[in-house]
Amino acid sequence: MRLPPRPRSIQARYTTIVTALLLVVLVVVSVSSDLAIRYRIQDDVFKNAERVAGQWSAAARDRTVPAPIPASAGADLVQLVDARGTVLGASRHAWGRPPLSTIRPPADDRFQRLTGNGLMLMAIRISPAADAPVVYAGIAEPPLLGGHLLEFYLAAGALALLGLAGWMTWWTVGRTLRPVAAIRARMAEITVGDASLRVPVPQGEDEFALLARTANQSLERLEGAVEQQRQFASTTSHELRTPITGLRMQLEEALLYPGEVDPMESIQGALTATGRLEAIVNDLLLLARLRVAEPAARELIDLGRLVTEEATQGTGVPVHVHAASGVWVSGSQIRLIRVIGNLLSNARRHAATGVEISVGAVGDHAVVTVLDDGAGIAPGDRERVFERFTRLADGRRRDSGGSGLGLAISRDIAEAHHGTLRIEDSTRGARFVLRLPLLHAGRTAGNQPVEPDSSEELTGTDRPKPAGTSRPAGQGAVPSEQVGLIRPFTRGMNRLNRRERAALFGRDLCSVKPGDGAGEADG
């Protein structure tokens, strides 16, 4: 048997449920009321009739029954009938009528209640003798009981109450859901082109008011995200247009003036512009992955060792490292290398004589501080430099080929590791402070205890570097840029043994020497 379709509207659903439950209750109450009313009326009638019949039964035994028999308010029909069915006496309303009943109570049960022929009678046999007459007293059956009039009234009342309850439920639920309808209508009006609309907030502190406030907060964040995406798209298109325009001009110039333009110079310039485009696209892809992709695999990292190794990469002013031992964090080593590399590259670019980087533990956080002795950053620009494609005038002058995404990527990586990256006050230069959750002593890597390294202090010029590791401040030769892009990957690969590399790539890989690669700048 196919069930009826379920109402889609909550208002109709709740009204149907309430009406159905109330219908069951009303049926039970109506049946109980019908039985109780019938019993009460019949009991009252039979008690009055028994009283009247008992009175005239005693008079009949004394042979003092008057004619006609006086009627009573509780029983206006009274007859005295002998054993042959002859009416010996009757009340005025029963005079001239045949016997009210032909049923004679037996000698051992002289009192009987009789119903039938529209009458409710009490029959009393005046004595156990065989020819003893019977006194019948009673009334005509009340109309409320005779023609199912009581059931009709109860049914009509139940239906009226059921209809009223259904209408009240429909109205109440509809009024309760009215804020939801208003929220839905307003949400339907909101589009990406106009996210400034807000849903109406009902008065009070109920669930609907909380829902509306939460929806408005979400819409506010959505509007901010949409506006940010618009600005990002505009800025990105502008940043990409500049190298694309330069590349097009160089190629067009080479085609229009083949005799005046050096082909190698044109190719070199085109490769430089292409390298910048590649760097911008790679940084944008990394930003997108940081914000929407799954978190990178976590590993235990000795932050002091990582900073020490990263400080030896690149060229320029010397880097002085102060790394405490036993500073362990959990995270993606490749991405943390990217953060440290960006901060060091940025500090080298702006430093006058040197850069200091320190690693320590403060409370529950591992703290990495990068300090240069340059001009510093104005307090008003300390948050702006972390925005995408934001480059201050001094940064553009020192490195015109950067993408302006390095610090934005670094902060996103720090936040992905549940840390922070800020610029704090310093007496000289710029002071970048990276804070990451600290793994306390006693943590283990797998089943092996963690053994921290001893602290170490060195400069970026103390260790000899293989050839090919230097990189100019601007856009250098293409091979050096390419090596700089893959250097974090090769350094991470060198920390794997041959078996681990074979398990990762399905084949054995030759090791890559740690010194292969150029320093990585934040663009």
PDB file of N, CA, C and O in Angstrom, residues 413-447:
ATOM      1  N   ILE A 413      51.550  30.547   5.904  1.00  0.00           N
ATOM      2  CA  ILE A 413      52.176  29.305   6.377  1.00  0.00           C
ATOM      3  C   ILE A 413      52.227  29.293   7.904  1.00  0.00           C
ATOM      4  O   ILE A 413      51.944  28.270   8.543  1.00  0.00           O
ATOM      5  N   ALA A 414      52.576  30.428   8.505  1.00  0.00           N
ATOM      6  CA  ALA A 414      52.619  30.501   9.970  1.00  0.00           C
ATOM      7  C   ALA A 414      51.244  30.232  10.573  1.00  0.00           C
ATOM      8  O   ALA A 414      51.114  29.486  11.555  1.00  0.00           O
ATOM      9  N   GLU A 415      50.202  30.828  10.007  1.00  0.00           N
ATOM     10  CA  GLU A 415      48.854  30.605  10.523  1.00  0.00           C
ATOM     11  C   GLU A 415      48.400  29.177  10.285  1.00  0.00           C
ATOM     12  O   GLU A 415      47.639  28.615  11.081  1.00  0.00           O
ATOM     13  N   ALA A 416      48.827  28.567   9.162  1.00  0.00           N
ATOM     14  CA  ALA A 416      48.495  27.162   8.927  1.00  0.00           C
ATOM     15  C   ALA A 416      49.134  26.247   9.961  1.00  0.00           C
ATOM     16  O   ALA A 416      48.640  25.140  10.212  1.00  0.00           O
ATOM     17  N   HIS A 417      50.235  26.709  10.583  1.00  0.00           N
ATOM     18  CA  HIS A 417      50.890  25.958  11.658  1.00  0.00           C
ATOM     19  C   HIS A 417      50.409  26.429  13.034  1.00  0.00           C
ATOM     20  O   HIS A 417      51.058  26.145  14.041  1.00  0.00           O
ATOM     21  N   HIS A 418      49.279  27.159  13.061  1.00  0.00           N
ATOM     22  CA  HIS A 418      48.711  27.670  14.317  1.00  0.00           C
ATOM     23  C   HIS A 418      49.674  28.625  15.017  1.00  0.00           C
ATOM     24  O   HIS A 418      49.732  28.670  16.251  1.00  0.00           O
ATOM     25  N   GLY A 419      50.424  29.365  14.217  1.00  0.00           N
ATOM     26  CA  GLY A 419      51.350  30.336  14.767  1.00  0.00           C
ATOM     27  C   GLY A 419      51.047  31.738  14.266  1.00  0.00           C
ATOM     28  O   GLY A 419      50.001  32.004  13.665  1.00  0.00           O
ATOM     29  N   THR A 420      51.984  32.644  14.510  1.00  0.00           N
ATOM     30  CA  THR A 420      51.817  34.037  14.085  1.00  0.00           C
ATOM     31  C   THR A 420      53.125  34.540  13.495  1.00  0.00           C
ATOM     32  O   THR A 420      54.213  34.027  13.801  1.00  0.00           O
ATOM     33  N   LEU A 421      53.007  35.555  12.660  1.00  0.00           N
ATOM     34  CA  LEU A 421      54.163  36.246  12.091  1.00  0.00           C
ATOM     35  C   LEU A 421      53.854  37.736  12.127  1.00  0.00           C
ATOM     36  O   LEU A 421      52.891  38.190  11.489  1.00  0.00           O
ATOM     37  N   ARG A 422      54.675  38.480  12.875  1.00  0.00           N
ATOM     38  CA  ARG A 422      54.430  39.908  13.058  1.00  0.00           C
ATOM     39  C   ARG A 422      55.735  40.684  12.982  1.00  0.00           C
ATOM     40  O   ARG A 422      56.822  40.113  13.076  1.00  0.00           O
ATOM     41  N   ILE A 423      55.564  41.999  12.859  1.00  0.00           N
ATOM     42  CA  ILE A 423      56.697  42.925  12.938  1.00  0.00           C
ATOM     43  C   ILE A 423      56.572  43.652  14.271  1.00  0.00           C
ATOM     44  O   ILE A 423      55.551  44.294  14.537  1.00  0.00           O
ATOM     45  N   GLU A 424      57.593  43.547  15.093  1.00  0.00           N
ATOM     46  CA  GLU A 424      57.547  44.153  16.413  1.00  0.00           C
ATOM     47  C   GLU A 424      58.563  45.287  16.507  1.00  0.00           C
ATOM     48  O   GLU A 424      59.424  45.462  15.621  1.00  0.00           O
ATOM     49  N   ASP A 425      58.437  46.050  17.577  1.00  0.00           N
ATOM     50  CA  ASP A 425      59.304  47.226  17.752  1.00  0.00           C
ATOM     51  C   ASP A 425      60.752  46.797  17.941  1.00  0.00           C
ATOM     52  O   ASP A 425      61.046  45.742  18.530  1.00  0.00           O
ATOM     53  N   SER A 426      61.646  47.631  17.447  1.00  0.00           N
ATOM     54  CA  SER A 426      63.084  47.408  17.627  1.00  0.00           C
ATOM     55  C   SER A 426      63.795  48.753  17.574  1.00  0.00           C
ATOM     56  O   SER A 426      63.296  49.717  16.977  1.00  0.00           O
ATOM     57  N   THR A 427      64.953  48.793  18.200  1.00  0.00           N
ATOM     58  CA  THR A 427      65.704  50.052  18.222  1.00  0.00           C
ATOM     59  C   THR A 427      66.330  50.363  16.874  1.00  0.00           C
ATOM     60  O   THR A 427      66.641  51.518  16.583  1.00  0.00           O
ATOM     61  N   ARG A 428      66.506  49.352  16.049  1.00  0.00           N
ATOM     62  CA  ARG A 428      67.083  49.586  14.727  1.00  0.00           C
ATOM     63  C   ARG A 428      66.513  48.544  13.756  1.00  0.00           C
ATOM     64  O   ARG A 428      66.204  47.415  14.137  1.00  0.00           O
ATOM     65  N   GLY A 429      66.386  48.961  12.502  1.00  0.00           N
ATOM     66  CA  GLY A 429      65.951  48.044  11.458  1.00  0.00           C
ATOM     67  C   GLY A 429      64.552  47.491  11.679  1.00  0.00           C
ATOM     68  O   GLY A 429      63.727  48.049  12.419  1.00  0.00           O
ATOM     69  N   ALA A 430      64.282  46.390  10.995  1.00  0.00           N
ATOM     70  CA  ALA A 430      62.985  45.709  11.084  1.00  0.00           C
ATOM     71  C   ALA A 430      63.169  44.410  11.870  1.00  0.00           C
ATOM     72  O   ALA A 430      64.142  43.684  11.679  1.00  0.00           O
ATOM     73  N   ARG A 431      62.201  44.110  12.717  1.00  0.00           N
ATOM     74  CA  ARG A 431      62.281  42.924  13.582  1.00  0.00           C
ATOM     75  C   ARG A 431      61.050  42.053  13.323  1.00  0.00           C
ATOM     76  O   ARG A 431      59.947  42.349  13.772  1.00  0.00           O
ATOM     77  N   PHE A 432      61.246  40.967  12.555  1.00  0.00           N
ATOM     78  CA  PHE A 432      60.180  40.015  12.261  1.00  0.00           C
ATOM     79  C   PHE A 432      60.223  38.909  13.319  1.00  0.00           C
ATOM     80  O   PHE A 432      61.297  38.336  13.588  1.00  0.00           O
ATOM     81  N   VAL A 433      59.056  38.594  13.906  1.00  0.00           N
ATOM     82  CA  VAL A 433      58.969  37.580  14.973  1.00  0.00           C
ATOM     83  C   VAL A 433      57.984  36.509  14.539  1.00  0.00           C
ATOM     84  O   VAL A 433      56.804  36.795  14.295  1.00  0.00           O
ATOM     85  N   LEU A 434      58.479  35.282  14.425  1.00  0.00           N
ATOM     86  CA  LEU A 434      57.661  34.115  14.081  1.00  0.00           C
ATOM     87  C   LEU A 434      57.455  33.283  15.345  1.00  0.00           C
ATOM     88  O   LEU A 434      58.430  32.886  16.004  1.00  0.00           O
ATOM     89  N   ARG A 435      56.207  33.017  15.695  1.00  0.00           N
ATOM     90  CA  ARG A 435      55.877  32.183  16.851  1.00  0.00           C
ATOM     91  C   ARG A 435      55.117  30.943  16.391  1.00  0.00           C
ATOM     92  O   ARG A 435      54.138  31.058  15.658  1.00  0.00           O
ATOM     93  N   LEU A 436      55.583  29.778  16.859  1.00  0.00           N
ATOM     94  CA  LEU A 436      54.959  28.495  16.527  1.00  0.00           C
ATOM     95  C   LEU A 436      54.728  27.710  17.803  1.00  0.00           C
ATOM     96  O   LEU A 436      55.496  27.856  18.772  1.00  0.00           O
ATOM     97  N   PRO A 437      53.698  26.865  17.851  1.00  0.00           N
ATOM     98  CA  PRO A 437      53.468  26.036  19.045  1.00  0.00           C
ATOM     99  C   PRO A 437      54.678  25.135  19.307  1.00  0.00           C
ATOM    100  O   PRO A 437      55.210  24.493  18.403  1.00  0.00           O
ATOM    101  N   LEU A 438      55.106  25.100  20.547  1.00  0.00           N
ATOM    102  CA  LEU A 438      56.311  24.374  20.927  1.00  0.00           C
ATOM    103  C   LEU A 438      55.966  22.953  21.344  1.00  0.00           C
ATOM    104  O   LEU A 438      54.968  22.715  22.050  1.00  0.00           O
ATOM    105  N   LEU A 439      56.765  22.002  20.867  1.00  0.00           N
ATOM    106  CA  LEU A 439      56.668  20.629  21.356  1.00  0.00           C
ATOM    107  C   LEU A 439      57.585  20.514  22.574  1.00  0.00           C
ATOM    108  O   LEU A 439      58.802  20.680  22.469  1.00  0.00           O
ATOM    109  N   HIS A 440      57.019  20.200  23.737  1.00  0.00           N
ATOM    110  CA  HIS A 440      57.789  20.168  24.967  1.00  0.00           C
ATOM    111  C   HIS A 440      58.645  18.917  25.031  1.00  0.00           C
ATOM    112  O   HIS A 440      58.459  17.949  24.301  1.00  0.00           O
ATOM    113  N   ALA A 441      59.575  18.909  25.949  1.00  0.00           N
ATOM    114  CA  ALA A 441      60.471  17.767  26.122  1.00  0.00           C
ATOM    115  C   ALA A 441      59.660  16.533  26.477  1.00  0.00           C
ATOM    116  O   ALA A 441      58.671  16.594  27.199  1.00  0.00           O
ATOM    117  N   GLY A 442      60.116  15.399  25.985  1.00  0.00           N
ATOM    118  CA  GLY A 442      59.412  14.147  26.239  1.00  0.00           C
ATOM    119  C   GLY A 442      58.595  13.691  25.071  1.00  0.00           C
ATOM    120  O   GLY A 442      58.127  12.563  25.040  1.00  0.00           O
ATOM    121  N   ARG A 443      58.370  14.585  24.070  1.00  0.00           N
ATOM    122  CA  ARG A 443      57.687  14.156  22.858  1.00  0.00           C
ATOM    123  C   ARG A 443      58.582  13.212  22.088  1.00  0.00           C
ATOM    124  O   ARG A 443      59.804  13.332  22.111  1.00  0.00           O
ATOM    125  N   THR A 444      57.992  12.307  21.359  1.00  0.00           N
ATOM    126  CA  THR A 444      58.764  11.324  20.605  1.00  0.00           C
ATOM    127  C   THR A 444      58.383  11.362  19.160  1.00  0.00           C
ATOM    128  O   THR A 444      57.281  11.739  18.796  1.00  0.00           O
ATOM    129  N   ALA A 445      59.318  10.956  18.311  1.00  0.00           N
ATOM    130  CA  ALA A 445      59.063  10.801  16.893  1.00  0.00           C
ATOM    131  C   ALA A 445      58.879   9.322  16.639  1.00  0.00           C
ATOM    132  O   ALA A 445      59.821   8.552  16.645  1.00  0.00           O
ATOM    133  N   GLY A 446      57.628   8.893  16.443  1.00  0.00           N
ATOM    134  CA  GLY A 446      57.334   7.471  16.325  1.00  0.00           C
ATOM    135  C   GLY A 446      57.566   6.825  17.672  1.00  0.00           C
ATOM    136  O   GLY A 446      56.990   7.187  18.678  1.00  0.00           O
ATOM    137  N   ASN A 447      58.481   5.842  17.730  1.00  0.00           N
ATOM    138  CA  ASN A 447      58.837   5.190  18.974  1.00  0.00           C
ATOM    139  C   ASN A 447      60.212   5.613  19.476  1.00  0.00           C
ATOM    140  O   ASN A 447      60.725   5.068  20.450  1.00  0.00           O
TER     141      ASN A 447
END
